[in-house]
Coordinates of C-alpha atoms and ligand atoms in Angstrom, one line a residue:
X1473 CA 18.9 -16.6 -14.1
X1474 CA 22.1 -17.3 -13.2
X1475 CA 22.5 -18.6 -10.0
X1476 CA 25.3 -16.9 -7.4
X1477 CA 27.3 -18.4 -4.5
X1478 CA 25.4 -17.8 -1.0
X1479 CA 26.7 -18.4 2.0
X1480 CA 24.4 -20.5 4.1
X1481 CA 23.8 -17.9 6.9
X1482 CA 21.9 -16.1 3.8
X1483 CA 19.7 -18.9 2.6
X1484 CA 17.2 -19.6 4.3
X1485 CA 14.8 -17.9 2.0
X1486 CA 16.8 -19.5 -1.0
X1487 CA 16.0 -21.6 -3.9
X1488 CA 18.4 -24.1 -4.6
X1489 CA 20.3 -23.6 -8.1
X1490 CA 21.3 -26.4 -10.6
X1491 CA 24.4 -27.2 -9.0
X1492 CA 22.2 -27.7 -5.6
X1493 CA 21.4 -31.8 -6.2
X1494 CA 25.0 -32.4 -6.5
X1495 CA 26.4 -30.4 -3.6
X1496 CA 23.9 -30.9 -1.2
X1497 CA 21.8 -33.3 -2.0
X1498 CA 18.8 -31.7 -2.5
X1499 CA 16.8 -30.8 -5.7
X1500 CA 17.3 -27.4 -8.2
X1501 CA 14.9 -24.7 -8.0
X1502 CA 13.6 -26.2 -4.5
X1503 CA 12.7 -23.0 -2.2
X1504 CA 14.9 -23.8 1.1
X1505 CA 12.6 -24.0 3.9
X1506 CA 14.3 -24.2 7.6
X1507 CA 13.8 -27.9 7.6
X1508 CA 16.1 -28.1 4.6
X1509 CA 18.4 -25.3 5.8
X1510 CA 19.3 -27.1 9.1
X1511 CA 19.7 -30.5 6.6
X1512 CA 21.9 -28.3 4.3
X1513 CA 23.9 -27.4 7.3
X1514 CA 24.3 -30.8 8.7
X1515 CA 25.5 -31.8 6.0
X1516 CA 28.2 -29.5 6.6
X1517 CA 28.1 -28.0 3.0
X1518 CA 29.3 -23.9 3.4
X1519 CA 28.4 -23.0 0.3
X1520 CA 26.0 -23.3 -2.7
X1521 CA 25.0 -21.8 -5.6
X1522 CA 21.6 -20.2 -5.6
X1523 CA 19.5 -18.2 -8.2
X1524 CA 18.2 -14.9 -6.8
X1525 CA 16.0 -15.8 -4.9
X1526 CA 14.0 -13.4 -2.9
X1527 CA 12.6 -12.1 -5.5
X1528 CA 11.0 -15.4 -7.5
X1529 CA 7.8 -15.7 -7.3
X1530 CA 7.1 -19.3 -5.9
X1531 CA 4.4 -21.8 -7.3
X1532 CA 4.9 -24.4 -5.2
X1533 CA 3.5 -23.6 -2.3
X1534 CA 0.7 -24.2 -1.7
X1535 CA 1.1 -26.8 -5.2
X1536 CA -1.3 -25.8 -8.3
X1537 CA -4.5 -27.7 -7.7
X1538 CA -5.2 -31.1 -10.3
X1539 CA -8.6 -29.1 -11.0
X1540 CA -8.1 -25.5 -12.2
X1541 CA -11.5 -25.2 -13.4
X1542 CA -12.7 -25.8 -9.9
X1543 CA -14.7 -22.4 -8.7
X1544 CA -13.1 -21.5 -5.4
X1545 CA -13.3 -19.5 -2.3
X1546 CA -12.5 -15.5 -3.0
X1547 CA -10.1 -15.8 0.2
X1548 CA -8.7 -19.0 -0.9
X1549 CA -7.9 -17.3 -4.4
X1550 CA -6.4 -14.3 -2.9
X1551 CA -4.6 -16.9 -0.5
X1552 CA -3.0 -18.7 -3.4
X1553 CA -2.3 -15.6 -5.8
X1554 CA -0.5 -14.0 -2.3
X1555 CA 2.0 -17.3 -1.9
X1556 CA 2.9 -16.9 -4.8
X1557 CA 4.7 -13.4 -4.4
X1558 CA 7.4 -11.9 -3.3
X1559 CA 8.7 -8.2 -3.4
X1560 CA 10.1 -7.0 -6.6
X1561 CA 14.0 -6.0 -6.1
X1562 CA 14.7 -2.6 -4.1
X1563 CA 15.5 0.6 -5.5
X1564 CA 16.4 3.8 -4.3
X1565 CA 14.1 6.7 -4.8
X1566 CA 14.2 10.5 -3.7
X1567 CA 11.5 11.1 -1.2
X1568 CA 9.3 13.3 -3.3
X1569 CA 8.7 10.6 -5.9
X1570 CA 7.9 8.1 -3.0
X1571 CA 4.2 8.5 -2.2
X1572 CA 2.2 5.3 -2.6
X1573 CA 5.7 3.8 -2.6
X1574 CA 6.4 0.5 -0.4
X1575 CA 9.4 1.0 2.2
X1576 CA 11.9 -2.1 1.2
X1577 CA 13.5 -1.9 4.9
X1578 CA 12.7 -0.4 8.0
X1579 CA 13.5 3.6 8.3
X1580 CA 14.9 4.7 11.7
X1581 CA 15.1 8.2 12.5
X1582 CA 18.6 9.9 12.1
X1583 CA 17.7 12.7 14.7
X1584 CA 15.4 13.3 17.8
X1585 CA 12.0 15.2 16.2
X1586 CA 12.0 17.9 18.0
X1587 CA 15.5 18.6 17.5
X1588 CA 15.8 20.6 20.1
X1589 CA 14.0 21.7 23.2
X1590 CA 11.7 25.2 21.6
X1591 CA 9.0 27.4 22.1
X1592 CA 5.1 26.3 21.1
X1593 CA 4.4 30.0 21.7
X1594 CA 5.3 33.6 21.1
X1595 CA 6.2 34.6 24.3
X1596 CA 9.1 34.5 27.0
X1597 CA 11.3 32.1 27.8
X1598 CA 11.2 32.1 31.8
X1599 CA 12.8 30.1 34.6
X1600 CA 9.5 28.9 36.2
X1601 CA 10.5 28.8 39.5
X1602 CA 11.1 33.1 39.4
X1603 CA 7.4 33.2 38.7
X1604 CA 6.3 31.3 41.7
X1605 CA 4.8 34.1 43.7
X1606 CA 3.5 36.0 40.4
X1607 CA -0.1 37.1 41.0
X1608 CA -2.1 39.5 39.0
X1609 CA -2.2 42.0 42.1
X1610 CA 1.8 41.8 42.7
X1611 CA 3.3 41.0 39.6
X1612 CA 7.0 39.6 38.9
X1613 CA 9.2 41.9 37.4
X1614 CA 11.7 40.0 35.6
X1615 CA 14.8 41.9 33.0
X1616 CA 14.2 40.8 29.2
X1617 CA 17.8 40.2 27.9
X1618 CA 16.5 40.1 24.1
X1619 CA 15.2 38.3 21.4
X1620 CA 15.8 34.5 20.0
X1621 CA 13.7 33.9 16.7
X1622 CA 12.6 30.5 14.9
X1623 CA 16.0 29.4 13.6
X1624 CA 18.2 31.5 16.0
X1625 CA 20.4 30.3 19.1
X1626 CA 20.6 32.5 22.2
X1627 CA 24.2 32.9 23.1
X1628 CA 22.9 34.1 26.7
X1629 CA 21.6 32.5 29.3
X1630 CA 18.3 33.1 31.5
X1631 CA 19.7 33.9 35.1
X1632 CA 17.2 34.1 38.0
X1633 CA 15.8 37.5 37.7
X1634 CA 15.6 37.6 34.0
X1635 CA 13.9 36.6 30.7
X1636 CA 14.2 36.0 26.8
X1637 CA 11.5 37.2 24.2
X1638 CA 10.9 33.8 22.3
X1639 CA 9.0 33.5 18.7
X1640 CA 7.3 29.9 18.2
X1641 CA 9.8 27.8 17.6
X1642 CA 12.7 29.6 18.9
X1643 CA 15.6 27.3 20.6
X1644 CA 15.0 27.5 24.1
X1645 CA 17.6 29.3 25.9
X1646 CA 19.8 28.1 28.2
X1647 CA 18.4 28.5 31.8
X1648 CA 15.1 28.9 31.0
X1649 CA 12.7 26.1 31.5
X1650 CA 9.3 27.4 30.5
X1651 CA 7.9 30.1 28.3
X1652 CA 5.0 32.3 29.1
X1653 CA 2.5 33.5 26.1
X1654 CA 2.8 37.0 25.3
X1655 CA -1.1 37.5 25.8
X1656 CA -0.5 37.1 29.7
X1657 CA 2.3 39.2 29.9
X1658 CA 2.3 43.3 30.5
X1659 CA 5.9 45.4 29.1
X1660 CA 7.1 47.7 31.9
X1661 CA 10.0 49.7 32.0
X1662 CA 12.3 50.4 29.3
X1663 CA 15.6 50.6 30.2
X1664 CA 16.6 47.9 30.9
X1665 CA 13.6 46.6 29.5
X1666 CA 11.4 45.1 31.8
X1667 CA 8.4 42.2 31.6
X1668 CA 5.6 41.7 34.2
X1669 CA 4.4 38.4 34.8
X1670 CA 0.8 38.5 36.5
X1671 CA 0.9 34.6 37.0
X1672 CA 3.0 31.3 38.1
X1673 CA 3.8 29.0 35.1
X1674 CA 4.5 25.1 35.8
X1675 CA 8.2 24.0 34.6
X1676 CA 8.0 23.2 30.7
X1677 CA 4.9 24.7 30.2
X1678 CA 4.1 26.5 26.4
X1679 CA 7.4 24.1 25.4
X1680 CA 8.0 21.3 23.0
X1681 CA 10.7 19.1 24.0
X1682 CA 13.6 17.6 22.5
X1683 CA 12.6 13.8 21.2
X1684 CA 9.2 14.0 22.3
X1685 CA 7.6 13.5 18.7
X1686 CA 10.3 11.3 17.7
X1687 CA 13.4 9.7 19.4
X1688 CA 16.2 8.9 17.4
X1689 CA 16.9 6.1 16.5
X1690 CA 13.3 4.9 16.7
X1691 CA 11.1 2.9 14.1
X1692 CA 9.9 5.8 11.3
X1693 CA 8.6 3.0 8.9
X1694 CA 8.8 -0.6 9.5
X1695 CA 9.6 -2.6 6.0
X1696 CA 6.2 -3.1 3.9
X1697 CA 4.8 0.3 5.1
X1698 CA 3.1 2.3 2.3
X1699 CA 4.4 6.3 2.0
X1700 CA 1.7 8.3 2.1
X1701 CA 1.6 12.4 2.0
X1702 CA 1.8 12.2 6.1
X1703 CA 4.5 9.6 5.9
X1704 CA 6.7 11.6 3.2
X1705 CA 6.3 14.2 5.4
X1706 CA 7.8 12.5 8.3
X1707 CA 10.2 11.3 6.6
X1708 CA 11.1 14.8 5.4
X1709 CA 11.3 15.9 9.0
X1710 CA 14.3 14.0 10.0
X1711 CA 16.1 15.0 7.3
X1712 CA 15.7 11.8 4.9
X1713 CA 16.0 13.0 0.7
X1714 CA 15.8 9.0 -0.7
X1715 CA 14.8 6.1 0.3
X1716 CA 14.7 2.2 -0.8
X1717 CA 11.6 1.0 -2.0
X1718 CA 10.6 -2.1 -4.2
X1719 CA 10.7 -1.6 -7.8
X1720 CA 6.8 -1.0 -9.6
X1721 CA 5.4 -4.1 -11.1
X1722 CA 5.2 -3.3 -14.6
X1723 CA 1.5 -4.7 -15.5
X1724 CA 0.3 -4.6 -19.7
X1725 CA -2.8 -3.7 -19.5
X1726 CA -5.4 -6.1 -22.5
X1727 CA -9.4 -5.2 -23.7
X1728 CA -10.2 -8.0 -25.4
X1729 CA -13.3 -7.7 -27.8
X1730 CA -14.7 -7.2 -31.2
X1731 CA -17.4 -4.9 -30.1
X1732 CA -15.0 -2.4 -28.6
X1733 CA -14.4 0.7 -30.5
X1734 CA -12.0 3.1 -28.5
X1735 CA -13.2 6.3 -27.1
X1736 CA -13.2 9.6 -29.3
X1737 CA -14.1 7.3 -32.2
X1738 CA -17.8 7.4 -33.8
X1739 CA -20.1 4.6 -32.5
X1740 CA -21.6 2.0 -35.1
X1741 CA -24.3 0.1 -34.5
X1742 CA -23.4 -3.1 -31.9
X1743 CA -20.1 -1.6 -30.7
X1744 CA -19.4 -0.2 -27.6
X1745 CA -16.9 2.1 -26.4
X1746 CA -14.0 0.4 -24.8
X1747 CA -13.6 1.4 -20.7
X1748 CA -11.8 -1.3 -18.6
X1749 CA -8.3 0.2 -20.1
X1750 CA -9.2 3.6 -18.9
X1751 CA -10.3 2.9 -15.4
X1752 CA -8.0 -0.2 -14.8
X1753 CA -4.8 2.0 -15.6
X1754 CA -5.8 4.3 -12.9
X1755 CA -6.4 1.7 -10.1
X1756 CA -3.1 -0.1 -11.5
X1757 CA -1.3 3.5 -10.6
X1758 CA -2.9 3.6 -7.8
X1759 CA -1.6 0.5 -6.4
X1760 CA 2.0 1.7 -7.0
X1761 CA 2.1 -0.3 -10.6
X1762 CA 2.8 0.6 -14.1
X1763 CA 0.3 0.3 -16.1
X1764 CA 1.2 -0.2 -19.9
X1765 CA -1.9 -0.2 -22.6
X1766 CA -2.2 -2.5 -25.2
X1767 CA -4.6 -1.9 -28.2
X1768 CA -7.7 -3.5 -27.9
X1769 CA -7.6 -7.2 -29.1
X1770 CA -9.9 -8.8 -31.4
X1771 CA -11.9 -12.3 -30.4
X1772 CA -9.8 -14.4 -32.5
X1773 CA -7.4 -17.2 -30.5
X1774 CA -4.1 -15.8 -33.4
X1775 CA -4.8 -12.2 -31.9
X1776 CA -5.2 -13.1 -28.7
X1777 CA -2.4 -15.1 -28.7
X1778 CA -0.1 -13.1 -30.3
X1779 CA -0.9 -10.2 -27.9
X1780 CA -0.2 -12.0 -24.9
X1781 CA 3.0 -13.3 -26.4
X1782 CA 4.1 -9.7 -27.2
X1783 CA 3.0 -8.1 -23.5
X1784 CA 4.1 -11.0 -21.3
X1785 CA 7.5 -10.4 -23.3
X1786 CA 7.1 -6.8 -21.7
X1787 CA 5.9 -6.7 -18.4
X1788 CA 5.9 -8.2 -15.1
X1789 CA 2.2 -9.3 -15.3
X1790 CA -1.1 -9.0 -17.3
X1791 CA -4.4 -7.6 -16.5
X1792 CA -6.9 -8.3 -19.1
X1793 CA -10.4 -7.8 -19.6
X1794 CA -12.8 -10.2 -21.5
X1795 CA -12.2 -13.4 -23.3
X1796 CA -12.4 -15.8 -19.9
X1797 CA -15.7 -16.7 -20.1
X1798 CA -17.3 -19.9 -21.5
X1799 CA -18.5 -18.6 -24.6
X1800 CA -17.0 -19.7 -28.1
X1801 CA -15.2 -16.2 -28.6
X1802 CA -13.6 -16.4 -25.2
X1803 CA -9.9 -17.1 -26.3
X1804 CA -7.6 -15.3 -23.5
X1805 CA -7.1 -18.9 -21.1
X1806 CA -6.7 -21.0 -24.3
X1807 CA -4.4 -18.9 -26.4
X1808 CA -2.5 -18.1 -22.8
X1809 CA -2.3 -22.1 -22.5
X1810 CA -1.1 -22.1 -26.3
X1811 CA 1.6 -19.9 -25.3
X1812 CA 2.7 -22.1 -22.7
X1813 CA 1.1 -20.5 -19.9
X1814 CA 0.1 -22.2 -17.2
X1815 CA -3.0 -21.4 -15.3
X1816 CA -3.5 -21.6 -11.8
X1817 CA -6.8 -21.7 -11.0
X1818 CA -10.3 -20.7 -12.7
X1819 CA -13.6 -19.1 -11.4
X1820 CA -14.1 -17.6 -8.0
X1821 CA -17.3 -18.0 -6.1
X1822 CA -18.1 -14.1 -5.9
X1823 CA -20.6 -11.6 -7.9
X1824 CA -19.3 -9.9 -9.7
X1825 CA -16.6 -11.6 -11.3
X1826 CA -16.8 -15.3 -11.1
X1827 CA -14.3 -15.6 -14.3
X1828 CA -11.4 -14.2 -13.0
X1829 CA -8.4 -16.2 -14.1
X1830 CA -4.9 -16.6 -12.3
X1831 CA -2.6 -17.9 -14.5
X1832 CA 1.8 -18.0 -14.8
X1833 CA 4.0 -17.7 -17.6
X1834 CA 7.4 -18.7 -16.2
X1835 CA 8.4 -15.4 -13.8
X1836 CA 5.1 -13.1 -15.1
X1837 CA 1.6 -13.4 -13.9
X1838 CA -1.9 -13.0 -15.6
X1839 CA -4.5 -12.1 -14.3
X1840 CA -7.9 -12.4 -16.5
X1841 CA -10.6 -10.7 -15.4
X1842 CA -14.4 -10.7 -17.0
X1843 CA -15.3 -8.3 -19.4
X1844 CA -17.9 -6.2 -17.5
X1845 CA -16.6 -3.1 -16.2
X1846 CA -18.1 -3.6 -13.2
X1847 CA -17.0 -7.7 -12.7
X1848 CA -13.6 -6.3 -13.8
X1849 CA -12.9 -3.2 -11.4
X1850 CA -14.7 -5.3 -8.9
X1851 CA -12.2 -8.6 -9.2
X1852 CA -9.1 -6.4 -10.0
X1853 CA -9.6 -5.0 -6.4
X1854 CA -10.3 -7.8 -4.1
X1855 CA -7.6 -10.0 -6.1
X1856 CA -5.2 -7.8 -8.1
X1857 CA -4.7 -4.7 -6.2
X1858 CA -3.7 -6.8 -3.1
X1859 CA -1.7 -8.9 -5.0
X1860 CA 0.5 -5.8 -6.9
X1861 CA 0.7 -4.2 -3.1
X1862 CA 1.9 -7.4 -2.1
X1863 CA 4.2 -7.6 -5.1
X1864 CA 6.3 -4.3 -3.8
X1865 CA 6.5 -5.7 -0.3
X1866 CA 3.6 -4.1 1.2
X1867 CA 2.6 -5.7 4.5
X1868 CA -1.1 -4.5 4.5
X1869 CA -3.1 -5.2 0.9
X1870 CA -6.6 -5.1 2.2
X1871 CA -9.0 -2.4 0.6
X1872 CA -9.8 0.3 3.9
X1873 CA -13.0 -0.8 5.4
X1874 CA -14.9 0.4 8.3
X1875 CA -18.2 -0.8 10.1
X1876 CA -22.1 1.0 8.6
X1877 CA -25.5 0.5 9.3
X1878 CA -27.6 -0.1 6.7
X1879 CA -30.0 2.4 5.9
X1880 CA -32.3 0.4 3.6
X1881 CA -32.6 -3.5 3.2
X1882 CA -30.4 -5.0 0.9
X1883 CA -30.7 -8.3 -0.3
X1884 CA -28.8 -11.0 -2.4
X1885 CA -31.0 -13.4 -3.7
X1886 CA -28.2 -15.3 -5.4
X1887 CA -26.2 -18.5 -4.3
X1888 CA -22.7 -16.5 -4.6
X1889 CA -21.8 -13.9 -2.2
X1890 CA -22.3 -10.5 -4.2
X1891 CA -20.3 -7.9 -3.5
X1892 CA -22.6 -5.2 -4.0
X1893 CA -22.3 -1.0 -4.4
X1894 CA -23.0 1.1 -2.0
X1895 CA -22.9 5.1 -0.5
X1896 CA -21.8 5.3 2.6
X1897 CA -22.2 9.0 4.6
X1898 CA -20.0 10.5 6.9
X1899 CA -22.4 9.5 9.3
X1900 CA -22.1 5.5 8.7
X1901 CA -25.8 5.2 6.7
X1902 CA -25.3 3.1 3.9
X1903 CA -27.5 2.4 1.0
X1904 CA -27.5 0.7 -2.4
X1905 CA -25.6 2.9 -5.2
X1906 CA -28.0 2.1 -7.9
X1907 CA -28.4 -0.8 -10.6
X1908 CA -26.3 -4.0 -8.8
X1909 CA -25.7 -4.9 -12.6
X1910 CA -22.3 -6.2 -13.5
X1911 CA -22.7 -3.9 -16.8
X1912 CA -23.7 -1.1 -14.5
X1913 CA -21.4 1.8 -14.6
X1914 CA -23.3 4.3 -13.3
X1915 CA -23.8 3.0 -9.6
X1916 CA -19.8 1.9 -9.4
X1917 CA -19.4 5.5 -10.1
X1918 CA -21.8 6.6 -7.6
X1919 CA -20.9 4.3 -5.3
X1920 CA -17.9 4.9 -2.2
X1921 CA -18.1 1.4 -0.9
X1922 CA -18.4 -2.0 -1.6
X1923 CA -20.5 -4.5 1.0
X1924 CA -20.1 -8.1 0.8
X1925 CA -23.5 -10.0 1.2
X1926 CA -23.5 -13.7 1.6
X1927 CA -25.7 -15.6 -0.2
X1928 CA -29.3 -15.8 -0.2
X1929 CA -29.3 -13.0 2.1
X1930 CA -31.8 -10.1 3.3
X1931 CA -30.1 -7.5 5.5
X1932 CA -33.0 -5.4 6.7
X1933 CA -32.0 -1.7 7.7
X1934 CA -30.5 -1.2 10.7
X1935 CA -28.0 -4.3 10.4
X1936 CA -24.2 -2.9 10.6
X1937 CA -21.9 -4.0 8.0
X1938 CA -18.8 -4.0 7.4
X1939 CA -17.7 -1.3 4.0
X1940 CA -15.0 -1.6 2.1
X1941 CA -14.0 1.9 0.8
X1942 CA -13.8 2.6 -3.4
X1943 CA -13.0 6.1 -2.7
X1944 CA -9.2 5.6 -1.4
Ligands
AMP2880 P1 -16.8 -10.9 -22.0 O1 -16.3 -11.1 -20.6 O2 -15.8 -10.8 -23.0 O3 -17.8 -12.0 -22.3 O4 -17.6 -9.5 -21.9 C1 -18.7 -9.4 -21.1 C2 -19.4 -8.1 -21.3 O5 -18.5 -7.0 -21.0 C3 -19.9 -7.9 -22.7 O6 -21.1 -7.2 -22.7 C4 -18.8 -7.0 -23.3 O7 -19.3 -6.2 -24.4 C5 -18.4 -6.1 -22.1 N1 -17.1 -5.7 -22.2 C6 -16.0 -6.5 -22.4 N2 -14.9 -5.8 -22.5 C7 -15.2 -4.5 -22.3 C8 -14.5 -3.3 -22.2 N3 -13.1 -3.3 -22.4 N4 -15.1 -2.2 -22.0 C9 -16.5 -2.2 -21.9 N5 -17.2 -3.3 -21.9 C10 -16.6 -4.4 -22.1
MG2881 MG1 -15.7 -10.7 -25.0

């Protein structure tokens, strides 16, 4: 990449470029931290050249283990694929493309929400203090001067003595300063047209006021936030047609496997239809990435190599299924190492999914997951969903969750924490979802949560757990 001159007040998030040992002393490609930043400045050097930088993912920090092959801690995997981020470049989009989207700066309001001070009812537009000795036995009289409807202005005003038919919505006119509902309200004479008022109102009663949703200038998004519908909507509220977001990892999308035969195909004997593509492309959209499908690759270390070669050449990042085992037709870390990959770390203590593999190819990242469906929907969201979130800025990258009480024991008799499928109903009750099989697709599709259960575990019903949510 070719590196740009930065002034220092703009480096602090920097890596130095090639021209950085000579100027200032300190190494290329080193990430500034503020340590260096005040040496830099010390120094008195103004300028320096440095590569793009906020947007290079970072491998230093914390530095690639001497072990790879070490099995590690599910947080401390997630931990290290996390430092190694950072958002993908901005890019403006028009609001309606923007749900699931990842605000790339904070988004103030332009305008106070309410606009303007207006009616929450049919009604009349009153000034309260007319109605103060209003009862249902001596009723206030009070002349109705006309009509203001939702997206109107009265050009009037409500003197004492007088009143303005209002429609939700409607601007409130001047003078007024509360609005009766037309329910507690009788017509009486015609001309002029009259209005009787059996009861007091309190000053801004029935009335939403200017700013009280929203003020301007306030906080609508802060930078990392994720659009939803509700968000988009607000946004839409004060007026806002585009917005900046990060750019979409673009993530190829691998099945490795001889046996695999893809769907809509007949079924020979041995083979199996080929699924992680099919529901890892619709978790990958739903994390705000795009997914791109390869065609299944055979278990031979030339395929597998030249697949990877060919995808990492296309995307941002790799999700692939199978191959990362220990048996002698797993070929995906060895052919990725033959391509000059470089992996990061090996095996996570969890079940499912202990083979996950976290690997770098200069800029791109793979991420190998086991070839079980249910080890490779399970890995891809406790390590790659948060890491794609994560990749577009987003601040939180955690799956929902929410406390549950188990209705039925569950137990992990294993010596790895199994992360294991459950129902949850509206009421909290949770139970198993079915087979706790890594092959078993049936209870992942049952299933709405996911519970982690430490190892060599029996929860007996009644014990409240925390649930992470499958059905975001
Ligand atoms: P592997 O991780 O390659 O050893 O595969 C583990 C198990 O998952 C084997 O039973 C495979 O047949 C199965 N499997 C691997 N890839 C897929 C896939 N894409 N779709 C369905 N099953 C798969
Ligand atoms: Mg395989």
């Amino acid at each position: 990449m070719r590196g740009q001159a930065k002034d220092l007040s703009d480096c602090n998030t920097c890596f130095i470029y090639d021209e950085g040992e000579r100027e200032s002393g300190l190494e290329a490609n080193l990430r500034l931290n503020s340590l260096m930043f005040a040496y830099v400045r010390v120094i008195g050097e103004k300028m320096f050249e440095g590569a793009a930088p906020r947007h290079q993912l970072s491998f230093d920090n914390p530095p690639r283990p001497a072990d790879t092959r070490a099995m590690i801690e599910l947080e401390q995997a997630c931990q290290r694929i996390l430092a190694v981020l950072a958002p993908l470049p901005p890019e403006p989009i028009p609001l309606d493309a923007a749900v699931g989207r990842v605000a790339a700066e904070p988004i103030l309001s332009p305008i106070d929400l309410p606009p303007f001070d207006n009616s929450a009812m049919d009604g009349y537009a009153v000034n309260a203090a007319d109605l103060r000795s209003a009862r249902a036995e001596a009723p206030v009289k009070l002349e109705l001067l006309g009509q203001v409807a939702a997206g109107q202005a009265f050009a009037g005003k409500v003197r004492p003595g007088t009143c303005v038919r209002l429609l939700t919505g409607s601007a409130m006119p001047p003078g007024a300063d509360a609005v009766v509902m037309q329910e507690d309200v009788r017509l009486g004479a015609t001309d002029p047209p009259q209005v009787l008022f059996g009861e007091a109102v309190k000053p801004w009663e029935n009335t939403r006021l200017r700013g009280e949703d929203v003020k301007r200038g306030a906080e609508l998004l802060a930078a990392g936030d994720r659009l939803t519908a509700m968000r988009v909507g607000l946004l839409a509220a004060v007026g806002l047609k585009a917005l900046k977001v990060a750019r979409q990892p673009r993530i190829g999308l691998l099945a490795t496997g001889n046996e695999l035969v893809e769907p809509g195909q007949s079924l020979p004997a041995g083979k199996i239809y080929e699924s992680n593509r099919a529901a890892l492309a619709a978790l990958l959209t739903a994390a705000g990435a795009l997914p791109r499908a390869y065609p299944v690759v055979p278990d031979t270390l030339a395929a597998t190599t030249a697949m990877l070669e060919q995808a990492l050449a296309e995307c941002d990042g790799l999700v692939t299924t199978g191959g990362v085992s220990v048996g002698e037709l797993d070929f995906v870390k060895n052919a990725f190492e033959q391509i000059g990959g470089e992996i990061q770390f090996w095996r996570v203590a969890m079940k499912p999914g202990k083979p996950f593999v976290f690997g770098r190819w200069r800029q791109r990242l793979l991420f190998g997951l086991p070839g079980n469906p249910v080890s490779a929907v399970v890995a891809f969201l406790l390590l790659v969903r948060p890491a794609l979130l994560r990749w577009q800025g987003a601040t939180r990258v955690d799956l929902p969750a929410h406390s549950g009480h188990l209705a039925e024991s569950l137990v992990n008799r294993g010596d790895r924490r199994h992360f294991m499928r459950v129902t949850v109903d509206p009421s909290g009750n949770v139970r198993s979802a079915g087979l706790q099989a890594s092959h078993s697709l049936g209870s992942l599709a049952a299933a709405n949560g996911l519970v982690d259960v430490p190892p060599r575990t029996p929860w007996p019903a009644g014990t409240v757990i925390r649930v992470m949510r499958l059905d975001f």
